GROMACS .gro file of C-alpha atoms in nm:
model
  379
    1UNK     CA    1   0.000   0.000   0.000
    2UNK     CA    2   0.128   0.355  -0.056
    3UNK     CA    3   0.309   0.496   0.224
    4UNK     CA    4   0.214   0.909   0.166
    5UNK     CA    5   0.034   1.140   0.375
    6UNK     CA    6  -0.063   1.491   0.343
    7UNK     CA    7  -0.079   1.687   0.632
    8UNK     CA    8  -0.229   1.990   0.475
    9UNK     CA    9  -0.336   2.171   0.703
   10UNK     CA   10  -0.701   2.293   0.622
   11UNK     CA   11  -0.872   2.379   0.982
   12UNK     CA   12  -1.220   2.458   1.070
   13UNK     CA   13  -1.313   2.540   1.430
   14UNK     CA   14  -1.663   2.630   1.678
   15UNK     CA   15  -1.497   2.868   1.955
   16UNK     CA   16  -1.817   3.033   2.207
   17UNK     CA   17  -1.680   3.354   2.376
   18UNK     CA   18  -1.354   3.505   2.368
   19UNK     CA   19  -1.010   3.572   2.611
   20UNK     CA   20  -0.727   3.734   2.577
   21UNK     CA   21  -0.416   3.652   2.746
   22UNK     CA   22  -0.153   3.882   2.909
   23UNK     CA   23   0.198   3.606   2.850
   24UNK     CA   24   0.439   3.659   3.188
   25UNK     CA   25   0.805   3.483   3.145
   26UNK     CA   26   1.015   3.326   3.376
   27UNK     CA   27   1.357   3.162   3.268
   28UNK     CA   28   1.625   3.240   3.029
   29UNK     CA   29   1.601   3.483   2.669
   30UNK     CA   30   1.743   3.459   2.382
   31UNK     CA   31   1.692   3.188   2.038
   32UNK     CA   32   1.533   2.879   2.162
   33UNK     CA   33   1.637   2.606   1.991
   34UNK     CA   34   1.423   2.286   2.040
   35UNK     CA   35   1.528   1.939   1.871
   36UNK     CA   36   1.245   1.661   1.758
   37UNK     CA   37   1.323   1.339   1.650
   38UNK     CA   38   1.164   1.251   1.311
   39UNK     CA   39   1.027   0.889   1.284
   40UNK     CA   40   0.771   0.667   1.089
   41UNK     CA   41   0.609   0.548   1.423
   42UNK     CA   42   0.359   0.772   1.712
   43UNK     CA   43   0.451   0.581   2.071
   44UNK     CA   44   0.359   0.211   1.987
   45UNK     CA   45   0.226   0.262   1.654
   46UNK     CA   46   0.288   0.364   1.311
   47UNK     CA   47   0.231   0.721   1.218
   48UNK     CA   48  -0.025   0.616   0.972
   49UNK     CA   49  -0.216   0.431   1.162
   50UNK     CA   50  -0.217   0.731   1.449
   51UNK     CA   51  -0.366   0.974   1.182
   52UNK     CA   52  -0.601   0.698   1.047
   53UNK     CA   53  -0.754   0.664   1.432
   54UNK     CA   54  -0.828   1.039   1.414
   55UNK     CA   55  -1.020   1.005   1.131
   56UNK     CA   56  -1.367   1.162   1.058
   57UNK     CA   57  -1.549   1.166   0.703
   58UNK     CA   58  -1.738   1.437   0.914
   59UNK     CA   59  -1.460   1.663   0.936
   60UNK     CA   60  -1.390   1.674   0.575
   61UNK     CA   61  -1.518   1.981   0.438
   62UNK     CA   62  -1.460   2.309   0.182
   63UNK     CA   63  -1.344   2.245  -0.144
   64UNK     CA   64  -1.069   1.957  -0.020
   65UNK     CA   65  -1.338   1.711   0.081
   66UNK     CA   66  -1.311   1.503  -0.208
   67UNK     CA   67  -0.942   1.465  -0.093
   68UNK     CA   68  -0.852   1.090   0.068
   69UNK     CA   69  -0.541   1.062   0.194
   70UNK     CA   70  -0.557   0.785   0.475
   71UNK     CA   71  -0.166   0.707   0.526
   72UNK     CA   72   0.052   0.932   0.663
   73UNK     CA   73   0.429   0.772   0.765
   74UNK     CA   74   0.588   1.027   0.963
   75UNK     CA   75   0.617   1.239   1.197
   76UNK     CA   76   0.851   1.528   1.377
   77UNK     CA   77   0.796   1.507   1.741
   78UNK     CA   78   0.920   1.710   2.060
   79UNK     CA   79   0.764   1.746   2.440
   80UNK     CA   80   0.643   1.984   2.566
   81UNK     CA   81   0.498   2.060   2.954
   82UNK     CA   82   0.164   2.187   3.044
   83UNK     CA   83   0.065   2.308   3.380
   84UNK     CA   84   0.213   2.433   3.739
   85UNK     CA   85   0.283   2.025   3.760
   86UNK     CA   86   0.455   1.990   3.448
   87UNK     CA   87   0.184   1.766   3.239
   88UNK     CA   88   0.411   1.609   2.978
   89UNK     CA   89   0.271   1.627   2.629
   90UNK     CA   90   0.434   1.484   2.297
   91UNK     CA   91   0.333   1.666   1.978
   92UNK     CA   92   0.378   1.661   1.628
   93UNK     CA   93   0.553   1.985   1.484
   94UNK     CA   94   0.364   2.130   1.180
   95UNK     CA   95   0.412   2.462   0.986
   96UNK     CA   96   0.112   2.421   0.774
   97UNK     CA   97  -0.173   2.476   1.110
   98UNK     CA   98  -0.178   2.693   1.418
   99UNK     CA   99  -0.319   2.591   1.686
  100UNK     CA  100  -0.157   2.380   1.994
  101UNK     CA  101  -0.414   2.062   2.082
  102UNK     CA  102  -0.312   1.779   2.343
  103UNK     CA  103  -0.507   1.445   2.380
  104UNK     CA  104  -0.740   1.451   2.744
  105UNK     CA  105  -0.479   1.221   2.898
  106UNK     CA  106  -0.153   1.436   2.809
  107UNK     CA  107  -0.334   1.739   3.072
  108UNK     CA  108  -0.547   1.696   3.330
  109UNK     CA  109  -0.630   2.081   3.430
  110UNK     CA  110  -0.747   1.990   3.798
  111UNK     CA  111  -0.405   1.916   3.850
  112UNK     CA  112  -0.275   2.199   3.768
  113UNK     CA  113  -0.322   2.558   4.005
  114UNK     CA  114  -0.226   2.784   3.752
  115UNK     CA  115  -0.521   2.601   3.514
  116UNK     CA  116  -0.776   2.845   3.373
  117UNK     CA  117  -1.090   2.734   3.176
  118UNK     CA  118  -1.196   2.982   2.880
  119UNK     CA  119  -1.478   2.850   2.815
  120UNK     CA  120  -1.425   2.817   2.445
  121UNK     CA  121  -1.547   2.482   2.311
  122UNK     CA  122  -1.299   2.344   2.002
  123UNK     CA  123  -1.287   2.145   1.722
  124UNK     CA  124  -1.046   2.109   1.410
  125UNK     CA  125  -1.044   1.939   1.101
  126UNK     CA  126  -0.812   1.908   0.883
  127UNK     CA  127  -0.765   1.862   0.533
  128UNK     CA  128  -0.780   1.442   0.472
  129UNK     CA  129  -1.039   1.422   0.796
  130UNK     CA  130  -0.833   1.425   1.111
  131UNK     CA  131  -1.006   1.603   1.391
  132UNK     CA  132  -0.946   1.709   1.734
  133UNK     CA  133  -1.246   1.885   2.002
  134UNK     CA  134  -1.278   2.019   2.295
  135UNK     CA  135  -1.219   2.264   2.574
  136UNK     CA  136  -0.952   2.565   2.538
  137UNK     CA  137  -0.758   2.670   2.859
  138UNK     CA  138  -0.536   2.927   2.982
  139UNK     CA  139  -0.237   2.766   3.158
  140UNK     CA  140   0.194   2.749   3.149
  141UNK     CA  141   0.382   2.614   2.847
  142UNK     CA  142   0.701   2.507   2.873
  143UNK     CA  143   0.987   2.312   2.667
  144UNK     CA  144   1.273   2.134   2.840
  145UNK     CA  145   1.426   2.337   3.111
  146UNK     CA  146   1.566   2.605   3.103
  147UNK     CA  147   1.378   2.697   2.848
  148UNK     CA  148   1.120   2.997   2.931
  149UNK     CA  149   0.771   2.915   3.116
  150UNK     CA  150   0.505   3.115   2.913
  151UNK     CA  151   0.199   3.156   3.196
  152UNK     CA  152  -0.187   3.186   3.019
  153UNK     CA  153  -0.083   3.048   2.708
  154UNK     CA  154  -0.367   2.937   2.519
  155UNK     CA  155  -0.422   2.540   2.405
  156UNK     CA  156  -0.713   2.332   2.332
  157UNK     CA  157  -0.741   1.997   2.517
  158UNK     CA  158  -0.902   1.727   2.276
  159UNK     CA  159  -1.140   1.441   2.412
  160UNK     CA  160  -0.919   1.201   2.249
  161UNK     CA  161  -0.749   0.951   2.432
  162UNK     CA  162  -0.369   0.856   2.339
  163UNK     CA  163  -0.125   0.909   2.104
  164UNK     CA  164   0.026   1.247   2.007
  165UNK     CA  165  -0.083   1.649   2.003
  166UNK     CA  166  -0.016   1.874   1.717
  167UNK     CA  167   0.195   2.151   1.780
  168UNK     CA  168   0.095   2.411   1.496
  169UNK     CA  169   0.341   2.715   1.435
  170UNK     CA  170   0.202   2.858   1.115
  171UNK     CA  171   0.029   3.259   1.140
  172UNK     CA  172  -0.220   3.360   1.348
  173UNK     CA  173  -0.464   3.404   0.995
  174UNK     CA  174  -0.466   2.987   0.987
  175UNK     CA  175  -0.568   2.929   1.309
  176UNK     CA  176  -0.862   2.717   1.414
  177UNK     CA  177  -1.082   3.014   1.612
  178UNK     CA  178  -1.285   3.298   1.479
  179UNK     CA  179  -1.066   3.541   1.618
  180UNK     CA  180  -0.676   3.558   1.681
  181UNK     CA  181  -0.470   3.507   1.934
  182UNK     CA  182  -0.115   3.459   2.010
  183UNK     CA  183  -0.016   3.121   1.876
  184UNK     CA  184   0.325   2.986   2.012
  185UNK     CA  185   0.563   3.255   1.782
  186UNK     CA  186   0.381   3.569   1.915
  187UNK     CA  187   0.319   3.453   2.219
  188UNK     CA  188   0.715   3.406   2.266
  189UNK     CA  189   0.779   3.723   2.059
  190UNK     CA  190   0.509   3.927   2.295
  191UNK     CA  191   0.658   3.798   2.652
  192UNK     CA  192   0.967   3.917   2.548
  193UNK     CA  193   1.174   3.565   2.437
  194UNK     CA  194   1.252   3.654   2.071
  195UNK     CA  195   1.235   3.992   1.935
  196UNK     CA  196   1.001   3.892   1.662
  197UNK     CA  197   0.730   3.606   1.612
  198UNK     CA  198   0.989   3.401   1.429
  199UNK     CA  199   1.139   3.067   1.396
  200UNK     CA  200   1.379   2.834   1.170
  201UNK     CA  201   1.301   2.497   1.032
  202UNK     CA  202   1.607   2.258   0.996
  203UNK     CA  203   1.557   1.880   0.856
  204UNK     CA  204   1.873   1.688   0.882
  205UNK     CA  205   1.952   1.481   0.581
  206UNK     CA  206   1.948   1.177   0.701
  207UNK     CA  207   1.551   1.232   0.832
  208UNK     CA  208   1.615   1.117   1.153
  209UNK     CA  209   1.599   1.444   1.332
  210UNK     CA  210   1.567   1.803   1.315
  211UNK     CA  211   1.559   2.125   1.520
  212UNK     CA  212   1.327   2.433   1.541
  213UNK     CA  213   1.470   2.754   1.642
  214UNK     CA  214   1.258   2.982   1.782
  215UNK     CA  215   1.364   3.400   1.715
  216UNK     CA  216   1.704   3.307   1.559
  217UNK     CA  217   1.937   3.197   1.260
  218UNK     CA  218   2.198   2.922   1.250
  219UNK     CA  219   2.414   3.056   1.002
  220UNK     CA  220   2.648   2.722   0.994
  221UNK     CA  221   2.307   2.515   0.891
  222UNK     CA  222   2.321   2.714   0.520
  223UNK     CA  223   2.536   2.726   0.226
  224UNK     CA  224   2.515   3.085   0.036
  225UNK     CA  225   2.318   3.349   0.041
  226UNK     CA  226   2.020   3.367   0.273
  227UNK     CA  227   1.749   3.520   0.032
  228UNK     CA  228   1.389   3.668   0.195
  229UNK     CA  229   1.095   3.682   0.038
  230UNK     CA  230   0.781   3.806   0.082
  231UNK     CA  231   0.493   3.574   0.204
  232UNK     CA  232   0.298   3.492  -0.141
  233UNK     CA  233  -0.061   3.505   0.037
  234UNK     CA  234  -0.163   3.269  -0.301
  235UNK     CA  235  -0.014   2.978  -0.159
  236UNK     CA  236  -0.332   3.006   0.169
  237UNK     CA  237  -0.050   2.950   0.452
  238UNK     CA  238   0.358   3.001   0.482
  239UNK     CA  239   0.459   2.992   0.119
  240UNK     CA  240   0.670   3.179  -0.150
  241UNK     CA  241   0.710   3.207  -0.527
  242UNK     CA  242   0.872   2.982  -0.712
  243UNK     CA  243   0.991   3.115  -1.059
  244UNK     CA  244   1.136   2.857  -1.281
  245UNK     CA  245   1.197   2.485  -1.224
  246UNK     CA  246   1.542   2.358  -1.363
  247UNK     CA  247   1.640   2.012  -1.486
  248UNK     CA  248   1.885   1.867  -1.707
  249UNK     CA  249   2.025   2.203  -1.833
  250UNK     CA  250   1.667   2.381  -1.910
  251UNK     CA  251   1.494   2.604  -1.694
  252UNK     CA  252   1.128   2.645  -1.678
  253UNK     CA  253   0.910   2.879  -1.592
  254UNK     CA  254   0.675   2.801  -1.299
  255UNK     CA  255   0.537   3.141  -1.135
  256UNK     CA  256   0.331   3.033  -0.898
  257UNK     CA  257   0.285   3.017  -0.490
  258UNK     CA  258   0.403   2.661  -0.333
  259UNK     CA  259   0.329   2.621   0.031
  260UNK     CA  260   0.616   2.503   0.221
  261UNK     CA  261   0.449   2.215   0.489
  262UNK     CA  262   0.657   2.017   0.718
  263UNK     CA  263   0.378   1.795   0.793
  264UNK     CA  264   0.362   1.665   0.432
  265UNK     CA  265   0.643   1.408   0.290
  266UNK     CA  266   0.601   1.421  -0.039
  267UNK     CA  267   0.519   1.714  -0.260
  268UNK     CA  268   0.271   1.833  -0.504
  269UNK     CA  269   0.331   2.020  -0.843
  270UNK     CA  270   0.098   2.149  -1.069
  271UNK     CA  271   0.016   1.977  -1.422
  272UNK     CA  272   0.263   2.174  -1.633
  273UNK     CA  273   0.516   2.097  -1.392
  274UNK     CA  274   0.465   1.777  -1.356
  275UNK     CA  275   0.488   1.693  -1.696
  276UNK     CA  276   0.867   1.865  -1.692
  277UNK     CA  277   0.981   1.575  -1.428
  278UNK     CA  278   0.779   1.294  -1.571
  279UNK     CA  279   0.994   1.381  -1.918
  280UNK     CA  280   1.320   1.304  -1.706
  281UNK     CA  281   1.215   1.019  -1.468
  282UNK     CA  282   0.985   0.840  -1.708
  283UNK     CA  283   0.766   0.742  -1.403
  284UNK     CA  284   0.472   0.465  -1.377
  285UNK     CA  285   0.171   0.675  -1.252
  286UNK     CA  286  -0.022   0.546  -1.013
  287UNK     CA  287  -0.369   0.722  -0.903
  288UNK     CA  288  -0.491   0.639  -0.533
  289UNK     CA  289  -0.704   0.866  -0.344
  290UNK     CA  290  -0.710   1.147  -0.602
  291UNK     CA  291  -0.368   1.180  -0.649
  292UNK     CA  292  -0.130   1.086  -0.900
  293UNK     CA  293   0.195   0.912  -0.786
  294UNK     CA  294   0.515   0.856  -0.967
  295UNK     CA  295   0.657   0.525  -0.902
  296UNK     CA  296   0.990   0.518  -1.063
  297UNK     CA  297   1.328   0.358  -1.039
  298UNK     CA  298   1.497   0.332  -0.710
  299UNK     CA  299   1.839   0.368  -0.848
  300UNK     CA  300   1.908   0.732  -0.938
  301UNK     CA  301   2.196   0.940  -0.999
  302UNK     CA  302   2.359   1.194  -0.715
  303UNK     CA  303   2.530   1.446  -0.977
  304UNK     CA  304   2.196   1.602  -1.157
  305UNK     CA  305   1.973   1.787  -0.957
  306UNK     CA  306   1.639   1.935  -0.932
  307UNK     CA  307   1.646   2.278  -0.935
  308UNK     CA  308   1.437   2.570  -0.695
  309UNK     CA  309   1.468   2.863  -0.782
  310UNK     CA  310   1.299   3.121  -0.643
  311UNK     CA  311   1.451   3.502  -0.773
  312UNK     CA  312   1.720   3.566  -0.534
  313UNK     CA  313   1.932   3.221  -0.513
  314UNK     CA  314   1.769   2.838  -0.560
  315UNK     CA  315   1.747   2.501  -0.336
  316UNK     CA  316   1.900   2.235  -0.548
  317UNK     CA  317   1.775   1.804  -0.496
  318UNK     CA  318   2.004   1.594  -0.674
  319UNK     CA  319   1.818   1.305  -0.811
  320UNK     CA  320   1.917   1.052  -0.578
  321UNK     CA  321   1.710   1.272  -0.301
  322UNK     CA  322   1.404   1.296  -0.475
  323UNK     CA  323   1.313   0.957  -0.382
  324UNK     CA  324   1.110   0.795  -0.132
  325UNK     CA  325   1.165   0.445  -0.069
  326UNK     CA  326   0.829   0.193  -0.022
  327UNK     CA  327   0.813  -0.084   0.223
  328UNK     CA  328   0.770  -0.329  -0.032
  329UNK     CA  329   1.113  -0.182  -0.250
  330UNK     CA  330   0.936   0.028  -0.455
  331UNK     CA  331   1.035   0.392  -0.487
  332UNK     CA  332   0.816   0.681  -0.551
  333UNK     CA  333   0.888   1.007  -0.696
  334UNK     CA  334   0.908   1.310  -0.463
  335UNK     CA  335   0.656   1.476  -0.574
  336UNK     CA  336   0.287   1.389  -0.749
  337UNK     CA  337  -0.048   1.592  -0.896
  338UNK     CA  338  -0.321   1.670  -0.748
  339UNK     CA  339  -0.561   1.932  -0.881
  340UNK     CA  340  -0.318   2.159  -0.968
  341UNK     CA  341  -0.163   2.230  -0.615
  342UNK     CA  342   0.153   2.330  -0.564
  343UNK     CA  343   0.329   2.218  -0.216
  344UNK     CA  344   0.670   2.178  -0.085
  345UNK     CA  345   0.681   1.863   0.186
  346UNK     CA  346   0.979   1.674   0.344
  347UNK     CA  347   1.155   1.534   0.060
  348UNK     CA  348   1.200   1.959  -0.033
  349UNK     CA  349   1.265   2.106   0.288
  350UNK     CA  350   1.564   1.825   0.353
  351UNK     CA  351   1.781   2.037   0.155
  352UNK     CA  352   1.673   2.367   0.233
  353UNK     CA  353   1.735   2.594   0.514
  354UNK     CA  354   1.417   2.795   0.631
  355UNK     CA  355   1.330   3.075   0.834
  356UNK     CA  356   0.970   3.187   0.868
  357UNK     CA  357   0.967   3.577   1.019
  358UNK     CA  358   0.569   3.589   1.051
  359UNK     CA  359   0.620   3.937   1.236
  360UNK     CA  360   0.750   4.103   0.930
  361UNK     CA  361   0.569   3.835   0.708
  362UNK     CA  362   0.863   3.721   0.490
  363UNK     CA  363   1.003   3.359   0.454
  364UNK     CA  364   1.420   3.321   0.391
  365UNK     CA  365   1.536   2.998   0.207
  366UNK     CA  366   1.921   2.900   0.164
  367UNK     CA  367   2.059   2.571   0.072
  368UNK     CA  368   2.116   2.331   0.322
  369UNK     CA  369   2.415   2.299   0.495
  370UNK     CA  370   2.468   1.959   0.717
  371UNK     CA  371   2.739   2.058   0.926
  372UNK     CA  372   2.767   1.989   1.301
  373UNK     CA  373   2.912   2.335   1.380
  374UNK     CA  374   2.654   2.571   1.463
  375UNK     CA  375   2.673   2.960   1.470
  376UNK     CA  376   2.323   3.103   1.620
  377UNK     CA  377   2.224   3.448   1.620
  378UNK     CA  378   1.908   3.671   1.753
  379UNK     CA  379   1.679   3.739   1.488
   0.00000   0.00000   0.00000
């Protein structure tokens, strides 16, 4: 069976009455850089079949609904701590939603004395029928020590049972509530951790872990020029322009918004584009679920690349990256169609160094750079 998932990141959410937090600090300032481990299992269980318990046909909605995606085999995951007792949480990092959500069995708010009740009632769907509801609360949020405490930071507690959270870090505009509030960047840019509601992404080749750091720059994690760009709103979440796709000596001209996801593996391009890489790789297609898969051959070379480019510098794949290996030996193609979209998952943001500055609403992309040495500096 095909081992893809798209975590893209469509939420829909019932919130009754409204608070807003004041965010208090205690602890250290300054970048905060938290490691996840990235794996192809949630606790006891494969990450696919995690997402495929959370499942609702209900929850499927908007113009995505026709989308079925069942399988999803991975996941980038980090504790956190909830509460004046520490309530440990694991959750699932992901760029493409907002909001922060914890099974009922990861917080227990009557343990905790610094536990407020909003009153809000929750639920969110996202795009291939995953759901979460609920109660919001007010209450401290805290990484490993000695790592700030951020007191009334807002959270939803599902009434799910086991497994992981979802820790979303994407603007306040894709959040799961009528009205904003300070997701986890602004709420650390607005008690005073960071100077802005920023953060980098950094995917280690290998795809065994990965760090997020939180109002800074590792400028040991890139090769060349760090290039911003402005937040194309088209891409409806954290996304940029991409102007020409280049392969095997040609460059092509793509113009259009691709949304940069962590929670997806593979990647989508449009039709046009598509049809570019399927010229090179000579793939099998395979439809399932509304999308169109590439199975091609496993063995691939590491001196041609795929290559990003987006105005100001590029991200280049070599070949040899752009595949994802099956269970069953089978390789697929990076990237696949579906109606057009155009998304950047895993297999892209390996080899890419990202910073997402949501305060001045720009995104910075540089190529990769897998050193150990690190060099990290305030944003």
């Amino acid at each position: 069976m095909l081992q893809f998932f798209t975590l893209l990141s469509l939420a829909i959410a019932l919130v009754q009455g409204l608070v807003l937090p004041e965010f208090t600090t205690q602890g250290v300032t300054g970048p905060v850089k938290i490691d996840f481990n990235v794996s192809n299992t949630v606790g006891d269980i494969s990450a696919q079949e995690f997402w495929s318990k959370r499942s609702n046909t209900l929850a499927k909605r908007g113009p995505f609904s026709e989308v079925a995606v069942p399988y999803r085999n991975i996941a980038y995951h980090m504790d956190v701590y909830l509460g004046s007792n520490r309530q440990k949480a694991t959750v699932i990092l992901d760029t493409g939603s907002s909001d922060l959500w914890v099974p009922s069995d990861n917080y227990n708010p009557a343990t905790s004395s610094s536990s407020q009740s909003t009153g809000e009632t929750f639920q969110i769907g996202y795009l291939d029928g995953t759901n979460a509801n609920g109660q919001t609360y007010l209450d401290t949020f805290q990484f490993e020590t000695p790592y700030p405490v951020l007191s009334n930071f807002k959270f939803a507690r599902s009434t799910s049972t086991g497994g992981f959270g979802v820790l979303g870090v994407a603007d306040r505009n894709q959040e799961a509530t009528p009205t904003q509030y300070d997701n986890l960047p602004w709420a650390l840019q607005k008690a005073g951790v960071i100077p802005k509601a920023s953060y980098s992404l950094i995917l280690n080749r290998v795809g065994q872990s990965g760090s997020v750091l939180f109002g800074g720059i590792d400028t040991a994690k890139y090769n060349g020029k760090l290039a911003q760009y402005s937040i194309d709103t088209r891409a409806g979440g954290l996304g940029i322009t991409l102007q020409t796709l280049g392969m095997e000596g040609h460059e092509y001209p793509a113009g259009v918004a691709v949304f940069l996801d962590s929670g997806t593996t593979l990647g989508l391009l449009n039709s046009q584009l598509m049809a570019r890489l399927d010229n090179v790789f000579h793939p099998t297609i395979i439809n399932y679920g509304g999308i169109q898969y590439r199975q091609v051959s496993c063995s691939q070379p590491s001196d041609r690349f795929l290559d990003f480019h987006f105005g100001a510098n590029a991200v280049s794949i070599a070949y040899s990256d752009l595949i994802f290996r099956q269970g069953d030996g089978t390789c697929l193609l990076g990237f696949g169609w579906y109606n057009d979209y155009n998304i950047l998952g895993a297999v892209f943001l390996r080899s890419a160094y990202v910073h997402f500055d949501l305060s001045n609403q720009q995104i910075s992309i540089a190529q990769a750079s897998y050193s150990s040495a690190s060099n990290v500096i305030s944003d």
